[in-house]
mmCIF file of C-alpha atoms in Angstrom:
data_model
loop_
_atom_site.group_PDB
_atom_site.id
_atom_site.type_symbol
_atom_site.label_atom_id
_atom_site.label_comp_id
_atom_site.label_asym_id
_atom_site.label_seq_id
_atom_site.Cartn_x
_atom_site.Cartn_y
_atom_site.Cartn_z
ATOM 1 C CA UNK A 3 21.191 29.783 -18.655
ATOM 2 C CA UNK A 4 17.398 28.678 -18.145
ATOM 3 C CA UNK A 5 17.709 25.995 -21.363
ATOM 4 C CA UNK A 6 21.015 25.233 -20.101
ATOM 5 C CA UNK A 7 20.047 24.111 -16.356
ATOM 6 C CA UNK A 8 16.681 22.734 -17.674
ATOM 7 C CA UNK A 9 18.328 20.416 -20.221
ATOM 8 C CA UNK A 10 20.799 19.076 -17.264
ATOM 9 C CA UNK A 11 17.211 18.933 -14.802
ATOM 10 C CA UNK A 12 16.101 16.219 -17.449
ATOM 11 C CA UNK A 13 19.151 14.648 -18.006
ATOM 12 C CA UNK A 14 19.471 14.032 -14.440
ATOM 13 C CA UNK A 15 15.308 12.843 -13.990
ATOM 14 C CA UNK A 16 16.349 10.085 -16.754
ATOM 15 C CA UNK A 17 20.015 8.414 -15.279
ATOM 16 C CA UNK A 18 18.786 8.904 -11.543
ATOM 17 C CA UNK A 19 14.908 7.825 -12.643
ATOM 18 C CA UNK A 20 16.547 4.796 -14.087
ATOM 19 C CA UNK A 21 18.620 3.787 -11.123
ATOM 20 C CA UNK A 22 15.568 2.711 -9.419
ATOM 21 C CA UNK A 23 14.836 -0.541 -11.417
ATOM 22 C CA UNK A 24 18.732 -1.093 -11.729
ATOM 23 C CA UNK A 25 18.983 -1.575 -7.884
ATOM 24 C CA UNK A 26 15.425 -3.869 -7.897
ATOM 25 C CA UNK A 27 17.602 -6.343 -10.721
ATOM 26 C CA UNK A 28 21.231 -6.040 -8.841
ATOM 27 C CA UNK A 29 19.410 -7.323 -5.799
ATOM 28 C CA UNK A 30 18.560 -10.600 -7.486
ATOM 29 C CA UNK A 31 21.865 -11.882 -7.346
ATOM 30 C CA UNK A 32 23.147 -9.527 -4.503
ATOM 31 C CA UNK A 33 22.237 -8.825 -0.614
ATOM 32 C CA UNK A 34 21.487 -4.593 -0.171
ATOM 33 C CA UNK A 35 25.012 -4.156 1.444
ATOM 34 C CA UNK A 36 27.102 -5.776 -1.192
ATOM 35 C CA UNK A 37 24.954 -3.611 -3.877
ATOM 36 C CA UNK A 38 25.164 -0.408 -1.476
ATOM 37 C CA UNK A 39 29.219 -1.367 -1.070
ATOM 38 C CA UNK A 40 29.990 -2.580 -4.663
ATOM 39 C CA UNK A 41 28.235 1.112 -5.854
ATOM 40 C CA UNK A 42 30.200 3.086 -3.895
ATOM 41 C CA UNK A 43 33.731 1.138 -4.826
ATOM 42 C CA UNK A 44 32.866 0.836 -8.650
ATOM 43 C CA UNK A 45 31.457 4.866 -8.427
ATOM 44 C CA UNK A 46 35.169 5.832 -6.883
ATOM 45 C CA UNK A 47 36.811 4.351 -9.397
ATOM 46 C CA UNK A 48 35.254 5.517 -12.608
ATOM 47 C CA UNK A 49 35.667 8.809 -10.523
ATOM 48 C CA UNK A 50 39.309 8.550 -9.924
ATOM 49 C CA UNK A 51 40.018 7.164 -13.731
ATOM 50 C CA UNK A 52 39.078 10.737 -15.006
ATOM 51 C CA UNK A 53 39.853 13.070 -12.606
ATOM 52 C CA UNK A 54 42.073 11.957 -9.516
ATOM 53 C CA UNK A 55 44.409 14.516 -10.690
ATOM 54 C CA UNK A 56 41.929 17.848 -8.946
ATOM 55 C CA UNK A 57 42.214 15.928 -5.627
ATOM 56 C CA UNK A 58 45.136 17.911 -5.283
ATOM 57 C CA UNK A 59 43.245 21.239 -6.033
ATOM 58 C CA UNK A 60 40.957 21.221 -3.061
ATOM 59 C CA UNK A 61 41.995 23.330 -0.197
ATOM 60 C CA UNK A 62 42.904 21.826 3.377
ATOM 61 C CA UNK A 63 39.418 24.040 4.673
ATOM 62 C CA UNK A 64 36.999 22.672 1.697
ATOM 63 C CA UNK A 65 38.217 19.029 2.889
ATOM 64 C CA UNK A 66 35.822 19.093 5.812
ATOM 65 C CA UNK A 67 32.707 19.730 3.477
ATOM 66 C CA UNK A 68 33.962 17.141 1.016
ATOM 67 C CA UNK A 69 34.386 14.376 3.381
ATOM 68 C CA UNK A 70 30.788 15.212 4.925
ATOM 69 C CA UNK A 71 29.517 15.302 1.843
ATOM 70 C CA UNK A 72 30.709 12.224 1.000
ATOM 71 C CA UNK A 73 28.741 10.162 3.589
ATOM 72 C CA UNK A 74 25.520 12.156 3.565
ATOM 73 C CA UNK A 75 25.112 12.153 -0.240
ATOM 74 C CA UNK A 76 26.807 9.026 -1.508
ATOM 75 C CA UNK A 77 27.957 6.388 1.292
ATOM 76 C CA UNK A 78 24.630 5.700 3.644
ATOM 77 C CA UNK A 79 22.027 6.526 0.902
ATOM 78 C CA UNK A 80 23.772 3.928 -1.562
ATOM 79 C CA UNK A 81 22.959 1.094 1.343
ATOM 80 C CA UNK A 82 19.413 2.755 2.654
ATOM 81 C CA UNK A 83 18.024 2.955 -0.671
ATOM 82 C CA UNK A 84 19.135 -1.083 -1.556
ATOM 83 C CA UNK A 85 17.493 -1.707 2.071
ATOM 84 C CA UNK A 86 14.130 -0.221 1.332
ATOM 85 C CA UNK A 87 14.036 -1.911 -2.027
ATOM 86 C CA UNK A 88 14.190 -5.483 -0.348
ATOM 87 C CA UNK A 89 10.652 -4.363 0.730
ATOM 88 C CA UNK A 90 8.819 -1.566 -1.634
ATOM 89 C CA UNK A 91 8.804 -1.221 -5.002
ATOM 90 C CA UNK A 92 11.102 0.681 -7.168
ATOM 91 C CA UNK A 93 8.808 3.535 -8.177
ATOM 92 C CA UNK A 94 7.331 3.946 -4.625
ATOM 93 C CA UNK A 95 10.570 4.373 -3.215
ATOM 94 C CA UNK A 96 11.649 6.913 -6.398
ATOM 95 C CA UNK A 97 8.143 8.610 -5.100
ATOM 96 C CA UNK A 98 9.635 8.755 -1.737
ATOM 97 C CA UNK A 99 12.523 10.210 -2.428
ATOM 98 C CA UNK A 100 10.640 13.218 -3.805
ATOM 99 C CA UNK A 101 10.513 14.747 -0.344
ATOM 100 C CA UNK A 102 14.363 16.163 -0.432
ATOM 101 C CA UNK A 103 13.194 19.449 -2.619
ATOM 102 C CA UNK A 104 10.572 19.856 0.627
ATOM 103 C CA UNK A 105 13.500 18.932 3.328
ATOM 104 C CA UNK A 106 16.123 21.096 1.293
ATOM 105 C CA UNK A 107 13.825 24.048 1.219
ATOM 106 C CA UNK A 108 13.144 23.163 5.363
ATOM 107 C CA UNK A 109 16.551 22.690 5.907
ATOM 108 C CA UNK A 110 17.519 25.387 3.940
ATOM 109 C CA UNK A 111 15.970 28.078 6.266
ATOM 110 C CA UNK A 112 16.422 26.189 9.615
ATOM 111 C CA UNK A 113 20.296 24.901 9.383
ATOM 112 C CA UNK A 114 21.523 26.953 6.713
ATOM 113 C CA UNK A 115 19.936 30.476 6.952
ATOM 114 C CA UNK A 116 19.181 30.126 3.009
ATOM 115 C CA UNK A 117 15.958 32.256 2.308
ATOM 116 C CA UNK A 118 13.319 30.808 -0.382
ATOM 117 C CA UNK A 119 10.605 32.373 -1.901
ATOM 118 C CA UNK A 120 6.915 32.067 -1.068
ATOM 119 C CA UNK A 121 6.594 30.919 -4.900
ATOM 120 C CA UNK A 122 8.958 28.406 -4.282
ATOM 121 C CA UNK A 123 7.926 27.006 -0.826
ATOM 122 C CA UNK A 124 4.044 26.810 -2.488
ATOM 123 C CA UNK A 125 5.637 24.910 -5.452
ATOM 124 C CA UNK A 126 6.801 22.365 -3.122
ATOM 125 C CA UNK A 127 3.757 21.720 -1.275
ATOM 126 C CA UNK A 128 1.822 21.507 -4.277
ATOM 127 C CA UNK A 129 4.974 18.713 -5.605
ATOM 128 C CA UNK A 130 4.926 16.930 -1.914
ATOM 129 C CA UNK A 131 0.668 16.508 -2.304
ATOM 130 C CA UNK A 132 1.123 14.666 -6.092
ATOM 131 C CA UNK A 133 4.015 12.554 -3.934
ATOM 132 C CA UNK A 134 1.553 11.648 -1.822
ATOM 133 C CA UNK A 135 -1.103 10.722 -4.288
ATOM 134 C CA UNK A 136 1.454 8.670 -5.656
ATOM 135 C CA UNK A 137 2.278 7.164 -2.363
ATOM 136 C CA UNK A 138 -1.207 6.067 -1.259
ATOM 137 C CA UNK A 139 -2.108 4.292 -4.493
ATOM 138 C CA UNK A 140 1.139 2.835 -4.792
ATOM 139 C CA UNK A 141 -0.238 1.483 -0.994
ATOM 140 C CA UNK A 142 -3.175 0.748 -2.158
ATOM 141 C CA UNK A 143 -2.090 -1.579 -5.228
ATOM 142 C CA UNK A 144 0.450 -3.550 -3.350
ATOM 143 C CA UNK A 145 -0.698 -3.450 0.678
ATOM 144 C CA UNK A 146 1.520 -6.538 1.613
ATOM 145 C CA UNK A 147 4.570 -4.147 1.239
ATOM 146 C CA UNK A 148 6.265 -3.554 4.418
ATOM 147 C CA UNK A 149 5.687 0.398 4.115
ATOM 148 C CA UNK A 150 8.380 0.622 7.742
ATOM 149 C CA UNK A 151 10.777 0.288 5.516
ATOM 150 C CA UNK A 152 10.110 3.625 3.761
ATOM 151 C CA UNK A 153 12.161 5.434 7.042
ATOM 152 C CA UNK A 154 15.389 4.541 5.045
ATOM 153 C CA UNK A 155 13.916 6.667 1.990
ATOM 154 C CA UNK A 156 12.872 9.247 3.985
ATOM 155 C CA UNK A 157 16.121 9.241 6.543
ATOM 156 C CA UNK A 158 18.279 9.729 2.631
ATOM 157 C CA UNK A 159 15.812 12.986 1.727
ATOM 158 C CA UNK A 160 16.966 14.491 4.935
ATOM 159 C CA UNK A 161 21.036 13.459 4.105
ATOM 160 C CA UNK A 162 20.206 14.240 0.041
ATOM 161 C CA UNK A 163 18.818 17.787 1.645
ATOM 162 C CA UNK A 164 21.526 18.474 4.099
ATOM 163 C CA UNK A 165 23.998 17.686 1.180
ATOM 164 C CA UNK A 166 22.341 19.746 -1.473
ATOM 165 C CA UNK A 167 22.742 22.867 0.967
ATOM 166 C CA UNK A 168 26.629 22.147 1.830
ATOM 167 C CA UNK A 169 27.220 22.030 -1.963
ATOM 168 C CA UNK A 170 25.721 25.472 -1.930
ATOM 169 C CA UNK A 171 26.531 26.770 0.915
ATOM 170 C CA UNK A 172 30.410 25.734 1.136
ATOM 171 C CA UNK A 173 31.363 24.443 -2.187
ATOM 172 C CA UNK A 174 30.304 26.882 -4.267
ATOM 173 C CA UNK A 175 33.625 27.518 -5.574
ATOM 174 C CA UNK A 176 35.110 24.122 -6.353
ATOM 175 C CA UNK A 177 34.451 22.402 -9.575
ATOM 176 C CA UNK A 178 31.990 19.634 -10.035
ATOM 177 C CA UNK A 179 34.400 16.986 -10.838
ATOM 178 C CA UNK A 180 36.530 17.600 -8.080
ATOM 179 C CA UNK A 181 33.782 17.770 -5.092
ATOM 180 C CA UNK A 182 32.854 14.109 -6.747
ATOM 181 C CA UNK A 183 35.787 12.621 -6.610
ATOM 182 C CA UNK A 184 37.069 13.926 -3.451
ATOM 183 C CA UNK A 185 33.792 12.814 -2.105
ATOM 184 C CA UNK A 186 34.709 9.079 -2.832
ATOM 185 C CA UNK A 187 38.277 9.664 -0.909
ATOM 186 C CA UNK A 188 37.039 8.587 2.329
ATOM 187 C CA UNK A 189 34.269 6.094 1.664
ATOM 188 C CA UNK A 190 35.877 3.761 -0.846
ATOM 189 C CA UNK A 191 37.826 1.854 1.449
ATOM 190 C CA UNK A 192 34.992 1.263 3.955
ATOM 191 C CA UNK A 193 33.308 0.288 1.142
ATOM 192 C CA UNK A 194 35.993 -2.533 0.503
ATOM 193 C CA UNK A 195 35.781 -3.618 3.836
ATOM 194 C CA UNK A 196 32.277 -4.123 3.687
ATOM 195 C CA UNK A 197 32.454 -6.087 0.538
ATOM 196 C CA UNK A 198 35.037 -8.295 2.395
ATOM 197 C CA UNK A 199 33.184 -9.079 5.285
ATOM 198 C CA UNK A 200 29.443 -9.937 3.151
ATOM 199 C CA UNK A 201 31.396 -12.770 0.990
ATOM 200 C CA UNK A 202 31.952 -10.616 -1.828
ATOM 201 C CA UNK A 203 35.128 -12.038 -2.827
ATOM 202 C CA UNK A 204 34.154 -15.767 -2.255
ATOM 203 C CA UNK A 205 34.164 -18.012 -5.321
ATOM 204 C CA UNK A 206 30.379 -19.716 -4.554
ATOM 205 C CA UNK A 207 28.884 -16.297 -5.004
ATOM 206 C CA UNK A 208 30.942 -16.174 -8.562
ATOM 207 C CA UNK A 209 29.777 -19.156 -9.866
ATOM 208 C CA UNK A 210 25.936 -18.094 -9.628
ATOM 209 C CA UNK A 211 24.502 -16.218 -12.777
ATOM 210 C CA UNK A 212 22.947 -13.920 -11.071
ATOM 211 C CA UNK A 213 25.530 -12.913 -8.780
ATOM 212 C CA UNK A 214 27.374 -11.924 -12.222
ATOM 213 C CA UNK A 215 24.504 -10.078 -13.827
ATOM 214 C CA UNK A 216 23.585 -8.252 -10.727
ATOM 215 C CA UNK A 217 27.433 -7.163 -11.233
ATOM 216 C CA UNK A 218 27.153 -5.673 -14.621
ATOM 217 C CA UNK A 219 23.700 -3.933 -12.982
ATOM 218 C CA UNK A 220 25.756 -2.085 -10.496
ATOM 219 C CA UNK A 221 28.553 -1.117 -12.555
ATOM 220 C CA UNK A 222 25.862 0.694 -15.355
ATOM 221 C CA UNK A 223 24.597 2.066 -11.985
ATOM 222 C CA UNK A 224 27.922 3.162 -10.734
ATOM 223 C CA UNK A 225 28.919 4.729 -14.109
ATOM 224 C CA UNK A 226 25.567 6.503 -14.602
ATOM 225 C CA UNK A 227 23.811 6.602 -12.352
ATOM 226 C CA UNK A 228 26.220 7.923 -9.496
ATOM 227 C CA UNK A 229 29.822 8.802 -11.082
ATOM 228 C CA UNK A 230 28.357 10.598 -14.089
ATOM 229 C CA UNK A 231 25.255 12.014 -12.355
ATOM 230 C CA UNK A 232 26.202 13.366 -9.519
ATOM 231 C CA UNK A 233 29.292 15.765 -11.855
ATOM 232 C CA UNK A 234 26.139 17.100 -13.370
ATOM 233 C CA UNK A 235 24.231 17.206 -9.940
ATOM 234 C CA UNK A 236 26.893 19.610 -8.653
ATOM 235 C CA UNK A 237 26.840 21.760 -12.021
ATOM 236 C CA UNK A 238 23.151 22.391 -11.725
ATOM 237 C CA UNK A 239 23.582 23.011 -8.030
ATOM 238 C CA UNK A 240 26.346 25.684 -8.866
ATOM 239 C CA UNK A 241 24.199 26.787 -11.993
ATOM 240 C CA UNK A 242 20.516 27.358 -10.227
ATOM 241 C CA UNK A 243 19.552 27.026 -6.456
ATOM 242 C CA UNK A 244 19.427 24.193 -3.949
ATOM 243 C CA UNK A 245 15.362 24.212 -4.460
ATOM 244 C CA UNK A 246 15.720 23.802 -8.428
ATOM 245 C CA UNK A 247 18.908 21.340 -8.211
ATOM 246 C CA UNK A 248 16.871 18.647 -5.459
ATOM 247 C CA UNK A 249 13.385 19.470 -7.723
ATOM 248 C CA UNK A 250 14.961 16.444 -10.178
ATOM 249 C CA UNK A 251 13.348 13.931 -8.026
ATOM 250 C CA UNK A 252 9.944 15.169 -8.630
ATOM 251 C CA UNK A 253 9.840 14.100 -12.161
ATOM 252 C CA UNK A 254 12.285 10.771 -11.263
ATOM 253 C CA UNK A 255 8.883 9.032 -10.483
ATOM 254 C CA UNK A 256 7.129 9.249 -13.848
ATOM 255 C CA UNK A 257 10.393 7.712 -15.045
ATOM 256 C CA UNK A 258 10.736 5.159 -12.547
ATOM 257 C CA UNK A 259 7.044 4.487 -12.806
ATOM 258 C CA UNK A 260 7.177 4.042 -16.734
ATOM 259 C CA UNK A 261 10.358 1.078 -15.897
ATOM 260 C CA UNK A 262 8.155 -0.212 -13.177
ATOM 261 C CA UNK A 263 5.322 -0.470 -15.556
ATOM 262 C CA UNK A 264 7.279 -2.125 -18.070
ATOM 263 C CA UNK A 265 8.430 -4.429 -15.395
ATOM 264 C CA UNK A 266 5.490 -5.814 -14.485
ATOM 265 C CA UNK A 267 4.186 -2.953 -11.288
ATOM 266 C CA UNK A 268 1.343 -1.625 -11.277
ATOM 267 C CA UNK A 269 0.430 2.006 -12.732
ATOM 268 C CA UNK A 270 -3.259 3.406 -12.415
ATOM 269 C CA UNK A 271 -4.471 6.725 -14.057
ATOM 270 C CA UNK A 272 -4.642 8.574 -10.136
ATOM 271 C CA UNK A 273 -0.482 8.292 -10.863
ATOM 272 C CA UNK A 274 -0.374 9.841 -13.975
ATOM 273 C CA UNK A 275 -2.634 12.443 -12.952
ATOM 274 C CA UNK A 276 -0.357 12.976 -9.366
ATOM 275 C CA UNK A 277 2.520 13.092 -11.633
ATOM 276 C CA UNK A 278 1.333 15.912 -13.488
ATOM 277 C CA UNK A 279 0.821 17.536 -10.460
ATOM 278 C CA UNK A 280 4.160 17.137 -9.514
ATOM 279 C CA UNK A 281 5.545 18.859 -12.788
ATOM 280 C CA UNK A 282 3.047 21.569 -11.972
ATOM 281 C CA UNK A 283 5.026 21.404 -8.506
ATOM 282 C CA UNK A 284 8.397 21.946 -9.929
ATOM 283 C CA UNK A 285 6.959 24.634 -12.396
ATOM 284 C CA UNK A 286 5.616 27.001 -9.647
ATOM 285 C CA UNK A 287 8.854 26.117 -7.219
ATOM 286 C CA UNK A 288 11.668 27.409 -9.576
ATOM 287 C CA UNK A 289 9.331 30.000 -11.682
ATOM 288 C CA UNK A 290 10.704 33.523 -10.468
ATOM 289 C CA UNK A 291 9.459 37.101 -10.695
ATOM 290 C CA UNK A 292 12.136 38.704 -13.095
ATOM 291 C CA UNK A 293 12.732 41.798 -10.333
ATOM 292 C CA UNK A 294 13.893 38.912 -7.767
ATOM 293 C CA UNK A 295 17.204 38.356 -8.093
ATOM 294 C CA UNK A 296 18.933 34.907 -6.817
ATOM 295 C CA UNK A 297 20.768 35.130 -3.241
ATOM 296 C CA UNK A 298 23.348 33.054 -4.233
#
């Protein structure tokens, strides 16, 4: 079981690490609410392809949590995150959007009555101060980014950590596949109309090159980096604990950081150092006393 949850914690860290400089390309050729609208149409239907067939499975009272669910972890955070990275750079905003394990743990005991440990609520702060390490030099190297724009980031932690604890909380029972495609029920067609009313469909933004690669961008996104991931996202939920599940976006930085760095941002040795920090974060937040036994 621990090889088995680890293996999908660094599975995850790659696809959703990656995603990050796969939005900063798609918004060459795209404006952040065709990208956020085009992900979450594309994501539905690689979802329904493969398994439309277990809408049918989920029960009239689960439908409530699904549809929630949807919104919190999927709809808004697909056009927040495209937002932000009109302004910041890819690996700041992957740095940002280490706070959810903090905010799920938060959330956790103020919302959901979920108990943590004192080990675990340690190993976050200890993740949350290499965050911020990474956060001030990543201010410091590029100070004409508007940083304001980090409140989208931070408002998707709190939806990623609300969302994480539903899963838990009220889904524990229902398969991974199905909570991700009923998920995409209710938002795809908003996400059509959104697409229709930005100029999607027109045929001047066809005819421009990087309208069409910014395409392809968002559909290895979708595929990936949202239909794929978030099937194994619920698993490792289901598997582990809401603390261990949202601890993937600690080490999401050091991969986003190596794209940016191959991309041209900048990468000092105070972020490599803050991101081993951060691994020694998610160490000490999902390391257990053997006599403990899990609450869920």
């Amino acid at each position: 079981m621990k090889l088995s949850k680890w293996t999908y914690l660094i599975i995850l860290s790659v696809i959703w690490g990656t995603s990050f400089i796969l939005i900063k390309k798609a918004l060459i050729g795209l404006d952040p609410y065709q990208l956020g609208a085009l992900r979450t149409v594309l994501t539905g239907l690689f979802l329904f392809i493969v398994g439309f067939k277990t809408i049918k499975t989920i029960k009239k009272a689960d439908w409530k949590w699904i549809v929630i669910s949807g919104f919190l972890g999927s709809f808004i955070p697909a056009f927040f995150f495209a937002i932000a990275e009109t302004e910041i750079d890819s690996a700041v905003v992957s740095v940002l959007n280490s706070l959810v394990p903090l905010n799920t743990i938060l959330m956790g005991m103020a919302v959901f009555k979920i108990t943590s440990t004192k080990r675990q609520v340690f190993g976050v702060v200890i993740g949350f101060i290499g965050t911020a390490l990474l956060i001030l030099k990543g201010a410091e190297l590029n100070p004409h980014q508007n940083y304001l724009f980090a409140g989208f980031i931070i408002a998707s932690t709190l939806m990623y950590a609300a969302n994480v604890n539903i899963i838990k909380r009220y889904l524990q029972d229902v398969k991974p596949l199905t909570i991700a495609v009923g998920n995409y029920v209710p938002i795809v067609i908003p996400g059509l109309i959104v697409l229709f009313f930005t100029g999607f469909f027109s045929a001047e933004a066809f005819s421009q090159p990087e309208f069409r690669m910014s395409i392809l961008y968002v559909a290895i996104l979708s595929l990936f980096g949202t239909a794929i991931a978030k099937v194994l996202f619920f698993k490792l939920v289901q598997m582990s604990t809401p603390v261990f599940a949202s601890s993937v976006t600690y080490i999401m930085p050091i991969v986003a950081l190596t794209w940016g760095l191959l991309d041209g941002e900048s990468f000092s040795i105070i972020q490599i150092v803050a991101s081993a920090i951060i691994l020694i974060g998610v160490y000490l937040a999902n390391k257990k006393k053997q006599q403990i036994k899990s609450k869920y």
